[in-house]
Amino acid sequence: PYDMLIVGGGPAGAAAAIYAARKGIRTGLVAERFGGQVMDTVGIENFISVPYTEGPKLSASLEQHVRQYGVDIITEQRVAKLTRADQVELDLVSGAKLKSRAVVLATGARWRELNVPGEAEYRTKGVAYCPHCDGPFFKGKKVAVIGGGNSGIEAAIDLAGIVEHVTVVEFADTLRADEVLQKKARSLPNVDIILNAQTTEVIGDGSKVVGLAYKDRSSGEVKQLELAGIFVQIGLVPNTEWLKESDISLTRFGEIEIDAKGATSMPGVFAAGDATTVPFKQIIISMGSGATAALGAFDYLIRTSV
Ligand code: FAD
């Protein structure tokens, strides 16, 4: 059995593993795919002290750094179930069982996709999911934001200060964002809002996005917008479906509820990164919360007997 077992090999899991192993305790890390969302990222310009890097390169350094500490890394394994007896027990999809005195959950999240033609093909070639990350790549260009909830309208306001023009495309006949955000967005001269519009296709020229097609749901007419970027803002889904049967408290959005030390509602179980209630989902924030959760879990371990 481990002293500390980390579930997830993204920035949060990697940081937690390093902080745990540096305490000289038996540390393991189990992940489906090392690197997590970072593996799907091309340019990264906001990882402080590194002006520019790329996802696969950052993932490789994360893994190298974790390996330096002799952490037992188990990849290509998915955890299916968490229970607690005298220790925390994890059941893997493969049938194996792992036990640990403390666990850090860092299973991250995934952006909800539109599932329309062209989206997958032009991902990172104009189709983007993170305005904080990719906004500056569209400086002076026209973009669309799909989704009129809080994240969509926040993205539109944010992008309006960087890009030439933003069109918000919302499926429903009203925006769901808070009134104060709607008011701000409507006051901006370079933001347009289209309601009742179902995005049907991402249009590209073979190498990058050049527009999108949407169906006007009141007339049925298909229309096109010319643009360089499409920010899909229809939800970030935490990878916590497998925890629903456990006794760990999740919010109604599926985020793992944690306190300031990363503790969840279950003794000995801590959590970090995009899978949790930590505000703002970013690499540097996930790493910080991974370190916090590992230190919180270490605090727990030194207070409990073996
Ligand atoms: P993740 O990176 O999602 O990692 C989750 C880990 O858990 C993975 O190893 C996964 O395989 C594993 N896992 C999940 N479920 C299970 C399970 N049941 N069993 C075992 N393992 C499991 N942020 C920035 O700061 N700057 C950027 O430029 C930037 N660009 C981005 C571009 C894209 C396209 C995307 C998608 C995200 C971007 N982000 C960026 C956001 C950033 O990648 C995330 O905030 C960060 O990766 C979250 O880290 P995490 O460790 O919490 O989770």
Coordinates of C-alpha atoms and ligand atoms in Angstrom, one line a residue:
P1 CA 0.0 0.0 0.0
Y2 CA 1.0 3.6 -0.6
D3 CA 1.2 6.5 1.8
M4 CA -0.1 8.8 -0.9
L5 CA -1.7 7.8 -4.2
I6 CA -2.5 10.5 -6.8
V7 CA -5.1 9.9 -9.4
G8 CA -4.4 11.9 -12.5
G9 CA -1.2 12.9 -14.4
G10 CA -1.9 16.4 -15.5
P11 CA -0.3 19.5 -14.0
A12 CA -2.2 19.1 -10.7
G13 CA -1.4 15.4 -10.3
A14 CA 2.3 15.9 -11.2
A15 CA 2.7 18.8 -8.7
A16 CA 1.0 16.7 -6.0
A17 CA 3.3 13.7 -6.7
I18 CA 6.5 15.8 -6.5
Y19 CA 5.4 17.5 -3.2
A20 CA 4.4 14.1 -1.7
A21 CA 7.6 12.3 -2.8
R22 CA 9.8 15.0 -1.4
K23 CA 8.4 14.2 2.0
G24 CA 10.0 10.8 1.7
I25 CA 6.7 8.9 1.8
R26 CA 5.7 6.0 -0.5
T27 CA 4.0 7.8 -3.4
G28 CA 2.2 6.4 -6.4
L29 CA 0.5 8.1 -9.4
V30 CA -2.2 6.4 -11.5
A31 CA -3.4 8.1 -14.7
E32 CA -5.1 7.3 -17.9
R33 CA -2.8 9.6 -19.9
F34 CA 0.2 11.5 -18.5
G35 CA 0.0 15.2 -19.3
G36 CA -3.8 15.4 -19.3
Q37 CA -5.2 18.4 -21.2
V38 CA -1.7 19.8 -21.6
M39 CA -1.2 17.1 -24.2
D40 CA -3.9 18.7 -26.3
T41 CA -2.4 22.2 -26.2
V42 CA -0.2 23.7 -28.8
G43 CA 1.2 27.1 -27.7
I44 CA 1.3 28.0 -24.0
E45 CA 2.3 31.5 -23.2
N46 CA 1.0 32.0 -19.7
F47 CA 3.0 29.5 -17.7
I48 CA 4.9 32.0 -15.7
S49 CA 8.7 32.2 -16.1
V50 CA 8.4 30.2 -19.4
P51 CA 7.4 32.8 -22.1
Y52 CA 6.6 30.1 -24.6
T53 CA 6.3 26.3 -24.6
E54 CA 4.2 23.6 -26.2
G55 CA 1.9 21.0 -24.6
P56 CA 3.8 17.9 -25.4
K57 CA 7.1 19.5 -24.3
L58 CA 5.6 20.6 -21.0
S59 CA 4.1 17.2 -20.5
A60 CA 7.4 15.5 -21.0
S61 CA 9.1 17.8 -18.5
L62 CA 6.3 17.1 -16.0
E63 CA 6.8 13.4 -16.4
Q64 CA 10.6 13.7 -16.2
H65 CA 10.4 15.8 -13.0
V66 CA 8.0 13.3 -11.3
R67 CA 10.2 10.3 -12.4
Q68 CA 13.2 11.9 -10.7
Y69 CA 11.6 11.3 -7.4
G70 CA 11.0 7.6 -7.8
V71 CA 7.2 7.9 -7.8
D72 CA 5.6 4.7 -8.8
I73 CA 3.9 5.8 -12.1
I74 CA 1.0 3.7 -13.4
T75 CA -0.3 5.0 -16.7
E76 CA -2.9 3.8 -19.2
Q77 CA -5.1 2.8 -16.3
R78 CA -8.4 4.2 -15.5
V79 CA -9.8 4.3 -11.9
A80 CA -13.4 3.2 -11.7
K81 CA -14.3 3.3 -8.0
L82 CA -13.2 4.8 -4.7
T83 CA -14.2 3.4 -1.3
R84 CA -12.9 3.8 2.2
A85 CA -12.3 1.1 4.8
D86 CA -9.2 1.5 7.1
Q87 CA -7.5 2.9 4.0
V88 CA -8.7 4.4 0.8
E89 CA -9.2 1.8 -1.9
L90 CA -9.2 2.4 -5.6
D91 CA -10.6 -0.1 -8.1
L92 CA -9.1 0.1 -11.6
V93 CA -11.1 -0.7 -14.7
S94 CA -8.5 -3.5 -15.4
G95 CA -9.7 -5.2 -12.2
A96 CA -6.6 -4.3 -10.1
K97 CA -7.0 -2.7 -6.7
L98 CA -4.8 -0.1 -5.1
K99 CA -4.7 1.0 -1.4
S100 CA -3.3 4.1 0.1
R101 CA -3.5 5.9 3.5
A102 CA -4.2 9.2 1.6
V103 CA -5.3 10.0 -1.9
V104 CA -5.2 13.1 -4.1
L105 CA -7.8 13.2 -6.8
A106 CA -6.6 15.2 -9.9
T107 CA -8.7 13.9 -12.7
G108 CA -9.1 17.2 -14.5
A109 CA -11.9 18.2 -16.8
R110 CA -12.8 18.3 -20.5
W111 CA -14.5 21.0 -22.6
R112 CA -17.9 20.2 -23.8
E113 CA -17.8 20.0 -27.6
L114 CA -20.2 21.2 -30.2
N115 CA -20.0 17.9 -32.1
V116 CA -20.4 19.6 -35.5
P117 CA -18.4 18.9 -38.7
G118 CA -15.1 20.7 -38.8
E119 CA -14.7 21.1 -35.0
A120 CA -12.3 18.3 -34.4
E121 CA -10.5 18.9 -37.7
Y122 CA -9.8 22.6 -36.9
R123 CA -9.1 22.2 -33.2
T124 CA -6.1 24.3 -32.4
K125 CA -6.3 25.7 -35.9
G126 CA -8.9 28.3 -35.0
V127 CA -11.3 26.3 -32.8
A128 CA -10.4 27.1 -29.2
Y129 CA -11.8 26.5 -25.8
C130 CA -9.9 28.7 -23.5
P131 CA -10.0 32.5 -23.9
H132 CA -7.3 33.1 -21.3
C133 CA -5.0 30.8 -23.2
D134 CA -5.7 31.5 -26.8
G135 CA -7.3 35.0 -26.9
P136 CA -4.0 36.8 -27.8
F137 CA -3.5 34.5 -30.8
F138 CA -6.5 36.2 -32.5
K139 CA -5.3 39.8 -31.9
G140 CA -6.9 42.1 -34.5
K141 CA -9.1 39.3 -36.0
K142 CA -12.7 38.4 -36.0
V143 CA -13.9 35.6 -33.7
A144 CA -17.1 34.0 -32.5
V145 CA -18.0 32.8 -29.0
I146 CA -20.4 29.9 -29.0
G147 CA -22.6 29.9 -25.8
G148 CA -24.3 32.8 -24.0
G149 CA -23.9 31.5 -20.4
N150 CA -21.5 33.2 -17.9
S151 CA -18.4 31.7 -19.4
G152 CA -19.4 32.7 -23.0
I153 CA -20.2 36.3 -22.1
E154 CA -17.1 36.6 -19.9
A155 CA -15.1 35.3 -22.9
A156 CA -16.8 37.8 -25.2
I157 CA -16.0 40.7 -22.9
D158 CA -12.4 39.5 -22.4
L159 CA -11.8 38.9 -26.2
A160 CA -13.4 42.2 -27.2
G161 CA -10.4 44.0 -25.7
I162 CA -8.0 41.9 -27.8
V163 CA -9.6 41.0 -31.1
E164 CA -11.3 43.1 -33.8
H165 CA -14.8 41.8 -33.4
V166 CA -16.7 39.2 -31.4
T167 CA -20.0 37.5 -32.4
V168 CA -21.7 35.6 -29.6
V169 CA -23.8 32.7 -31.0
E170 CA -26.4 31.4 -28.6
F171 CA -28.7 28.5 -29.3
A172 CA -31.6 29.6 -27.0
D173 CA -33.7 32.7 -27.5
T174 CA -32.2 34.4 -24.4
L175 CA -28.7 34.6 -22.8
R176 CA -28.3 32.7 -19.6
A177 CA -25.4 34.9 -18.3
D178 CA -25.8 37.2 -15.3
E179 CA -27.5 40.5 -16.1
V180 CA -24.4 42.6 -15.2
L181 CA -22.3 40.6 -17.8
Q182 CA -25.0 40.9 -20.5
K183 CA -25.2 44.6 -19.9
K184 CA -21.4 45.0 -20.2
A185 CA -21.3 42.9 -23.4
R186 CA -24.1 44.8 -25.0
S187 CA -22.3 48.1 -24.2
L188 CA -19.3 47.1 -26.2
P189 CA -19.1 48.4 -29.8
N190 CA -17.3 45.4 -31.2
V191 CA -19.6 42.7 -29.8
D192 CA -22.7 41.3 -31.5
I193 CA -25.1 38.8 -30.1
I194 CA -27.1 36.4 -32.2
L195 CA -29.8 34.4 -30.5
N196 CA -31.8 31.4 -31.6
A197 CA -28.8 30.2 -33.6
Q198 CA -27.7 26.6 -33.9
T199 CA -24.1 26.3 -35.0
T200 CA -24.0 23.6 -37.6
E201 CA -20.5 23.6 -39.0
V202 CA -17.0 24.9 -38.6
I203 CA -15.8 26.1 -42.0
G204 CA -12.1 25.9 -42.8
D205 CA -9.8 26.3 -45.8
G206 CA -8.0 23.0 -45.2
S207 CA -5.4 24.5 -42.8
K208 CA -7.4 26.9 -40.6
V209 CA -10.8 28.2 -39.7
V210 CA -12.4 30.8 -42.0
G211 CA -16.0 30.9 -40.7
L212 CA -18.9 29.1 -39.3
A213 CA -22.4 28.2 -40.4
Y214 CA -25.5 28.4 -38.2
K215 CA -29.2 27.8 -38.6
D216 CA -31.5 30.6 -37.7
R217 CA -33.9 28.6 -35.5
S218 CA -36.8 30.9 -36.1
S219 CA -36.6 31.0 -39.9
G220 CA -34.7 27.7 -40.6
E221 CA -32.4 29.7 -42.8
V222 CA -28.7 28.7 -42.8
K223 CA -26.3 31.6 -42.5
Q224 CA -22.5 32.0 -42.5
L225 CA -20.1 34.2 -40.5
E226 CA -16.6 34.9 -41.7
L227 CA -14.1 34.7 -38.9
A228 CA -10.6 33.4 -37.9
G229 CA -11.5 31.9 -34.5
I230 CA -14.3 30.1 -32.7
F231 CA -14.3 29.9 -28.9
V232 CA -16.5 27.1 -27.8
Q233 CA -17.9 28.0 -24.3
I234 CA -20.7 25.5 -23.7
G235 CA -19.3 24.1 -20.5
L236 CA -16.3 22.5 -18.8
V237 CA -17.1 19.0 -17.5
P238 CA -15.2 17.6 -14.6
N239 CA -13.9 14.0 -14.9
T240 CA -15.7 12.9 -11.8
E241 CA -18.6 10.7 -13.1
W242 CA -16.8 7.7 -11.4
L243 CA -17.1 9.4 -8.0
K244 CA -20.9 9.8 -8.0
E245 CA -21.3 6.5 -6.2
S246 CA -18.7 7.4 -3.6
D247 CA -19.3 9.4 -0.4
I248 CA -17.3 12.4 -1.7
S249 CA -19.3 15.6 -2.0
L250 CA -19.6 17.0 -5.5
T251 CA -21.3 20.3 -6.6
R252 CA -24.3 20.1 -8.9
F253 CA -21.8 20.7 -11.8
G254 CA -19.8 17.6 -10.7
E255 CA -16.9 19.5 -9.2
I256 CA -15.2 17.9 -6.1
E257 CA -15.8 20.2 -3.2
I258 CA -12.6 21.1 -1.4
D259 CA -11.5 23.4 1.4
A260 CA -8.5 25.7 1.5
K261 CA -6.1 22.7 2.1
G262 CA -7.6 20.6 -0.7
A263 CA -9.5 18.3 1.7
T264 CA -12.7 16.7 0.3
S265 CA -15.6 15.6 2.4
M266 CA -13.9 12.1 3.0
P267 CA -11.1 11.8 5.5
G268 CA -7.8 11.2 3.8
V269 CA -9.0 12.1 0.4
F270 CA -7.8 15.4 -1.1
A271 CA -8.3 16.9 -4.5
A272 CA -6.8 19.5 -6.9
G273 CA -7.1 21.2 -10.2
D274 CA -9.8 21.3 -12.9
A275 CA -11.8 18.5 -11.3
T276 CA -12.5 20.6 -8.2
T277 CA -14.2 23.8 -7.1
V278 CA -10.9 25.7 -7.4
P279 CA -11.8 28.9 -9.2
F280 CA -10.2 29.4 -12.7
K281 CA -9.0 26.4 -14.6
Q282 CA -5.4 27.0 -15.7
I283 CA -2.1 25.1 -15.7
I284 CA -0.4 27.3 -13.1
I285 CA -3.5 27.2 -10.9
S286 CA -3.7 23.4 -11.1
M287 CA -0.1 23.0 -10.2
G288 CA -0.5 25.3 -7.1
S289 CA -3.6 23.4 -6.0
G290 CA -1.8 20.1 -6.5
A291 CA 1.0 21.2 -4.2
T292 CA -1.7 22.4 -1.7
A293 CA -3.5 19.1 -1.8
A294 CA -0.3 17.1 -1.3
L295 CA 0.7 19.2 1.7
G296 CA -2.8 19.0 3.1
A297 CA -2.7 15.2 2.7
F298 CA 0.7 15.1 4.4
D299 CA -0.6 17.1 7.3
Y300 CA -3.4 14.5 7.5
L301 CA -0.9 11.6 7.4
I302 CA 1.3 12.9 10.3
R303 CA -1.8 13.3 12.4
T304 CA -3.1 9.7 11.8
S305 CA -1.5 6.5 13.0
V306 CA -0.5 3.8 10.5
Ligands
FAD1 P1 -5.9 17.5 -16.6 O1 -4.9 18.2 -17.3 O2 -7.3 17.4 -17.2 O3 -5.4 16.1 -16.2 C1 -6.3 15.1 -15.7 C2 -5.5 13.8 -15.6 O4 -6.4 12.8 -15.0 C3 -5.0 13.1 -16.9 O5 -3.8 12.5 -16.6 C4 -6.1 12.1 -17.1 O6 -5.7 11.0 -18.0 C5 -6.4 11.6 -15.7 N1 -7.7 11.0 -15.5 C6 -8.9 11.5 -15.7 N2 -9.9 10.6 -15.2 C7 -9.2 9.5 -14.8 C8 -9.6 8.2 -14.2 N3 -10.9 7.9 -14.0 N4 -8.6 7.4 -13.8 C9 -7.3 7.7 -14.0 N5 -6.9 8.8 -14.6 C10 -7.8 9.7 -14.9 N6 -4.1 26.4 -19.4 C11 -3.2 27.3 -19.3 O7 -2.8 27.7 -18.2 N7 -2.6 27.9 -20.4 C12 -2.9 27.4 -21.7 O8 -2.4 27.9 -22.7 C13 -3.9 26.4 -21.8 N8 -4.4 26.0 -23.0 C14 -5.3 25.0 -23.1 C15 -5.6 24.5 -24.3 C16 -6.5 23.5 -24.5 C17 -6.9 23.0 -25.9 C18 -7.1 22.9 -23.3 C19 -8.1 21.8 -23.4 C20 -6.8 23.4 -22.0 C21 -5.9 24.5 -21.9 N9 -5.5 25.0 -20.7 C22 -4.5 25.9 -20.6 C23 -6.1 24.5 -19.4 C24 -5.2 23.5 -18.7 O9 -4.7 22.5 -19.6 C25 -5.9 22.8 -17.5 O10 -6.3 23.8 -16.6 C26 -4.9 21.9 -16.8 O11 -4.4 20.9 -17.6 C27 -5.7 21.2 -15.6 O12 -4.8 20.3 -15.0 P2 -5.4 19.1 -14.1 O13 -4.1 18.4 -13.7 O14 -6.3 19.5 -13.1 O15 -6.2 18.2 -15.1

